[in-house]
XYZ file of C-alpha atoms in Angstrom:
88
model
C -27.070 62.722 38.341
C -24.976 59.851 39.376
C -24.002 57.087 37.163
C -22.321 55.008 39.877
C -23.894 51.726 41.402
C -24.943 53.110 44.973
C -26.986 50.820 47.350
C -28.740 53.483 49.675
C -30.493 51.749 53.091
C -32.552 54.220 55.302
C -34.550 53.222 57.827
C -37.856 55.394 57.990
C -37.778 55.621 61.760
C -34.378 57.134 61.745
C -34.737 59.899 63.892
C -30.944 61.016 63.075
C -31.459 61.471 59.290
C -34.464 62.502 57.799
C -36.546 60.736 55.678
C -36.801 64.048 53.329
C -32.805 63.777 52.867
C -32.893 60.029 52.138
C -35.696 60.826 49.548
C -33.385 63.887 48.084
C -30.336 61.537 47.767
C -32.756 58.675 46.268
C -33.492 60.947 43.754
C -30.137 61.837 42.720
C -29.170 58.056 42.395
C -32.040 56.985 40.282
C -30.663 55.033 37.413
C -30.548 51.284 36.576
C -27.235 50.495 38.515
C -28.423 52.038 41.934
C -30.932 50.138 44.452
C -32.763 52.165 46.837
C -34.420 50.525 50.039
C -36.416 52.230 52.668
C -36.640 50.170 55.533
C -40.365 50.151 57.310
C -40.101 50.806 61.170
C -36.606 51.162 61.836
C -34.276 53.375 63.136
C -30.984 54.918 62.658
C -28.468 52.016 61.748
C -30.889 49.216 62.206
C -31.636 47.599 59.139
C -29.389 44.898 59.339
C -29.998 44.441 63.291
C -33.975 44.365 62.351
C -33.844 42.760 59.622
C -30.517 40.762 58.794
C -31.492 37.892 56.419
C -33.421 40.771 54.396
C -30.156 43.128 54.575
C -27.734 40.467 53.359
C -29.821 39.107 50.733
C -30.241 42.842 49.179
C -26.350 43.418 49.775
C -25.121 40.390 48.147
C -27.272 40.827 45.478
C -26.100 44.627 44.937
C -22.527 43.341 45.195
C -23.089 40.280 42.471
C -24.489 42.701 40.409
C -22.355 45.629 40.399
C -18.951 44.001 41.313
C -16.870 42.256 38.753
C -13.784 40.532 38.827
C -11.207 42.077 36.454
C -9.955 40.606 33.025
C -7.666 37.159 33.534
C -5.267 38.881 31.755
C -5.211 42.171 34.395
C -5.056 39.558 37.231
C -2.134 37.836 35.927
C -0.254 40.975 34.830
C -1.384 42.435 38.576
C 0.487 39.532 40.445
C 3.327 39.272 38.385
C 4.121 43.149 38.961
C 3.186 42.531 43.075
C 5.314 39.547 42.915
C 8.410 41.587 40.958
C 8.103 44.612 43.823
C 7.863 41.625 46.768
C 11.249 40.054 45.527
C 13.026 43.731 45.257
């Protein structure tokens, strides 16, 4: 079982990676953090080319849901540390 957020995109007309492999991964990744998208009538690495708007929406939605900014204190301390290293 995976507990990390994963965006899995697979074209159902993919001849390089069988749909059975996609389904196996999809079962392993089933959790509320992950998103699974089987793209109809789409070959290997063609999801963006054939469906650019939907692809962008799904990727941006996934990233906005799963990627968070670090707490403000952490960002400030990281910046200070990096400035100290740059001056040394």
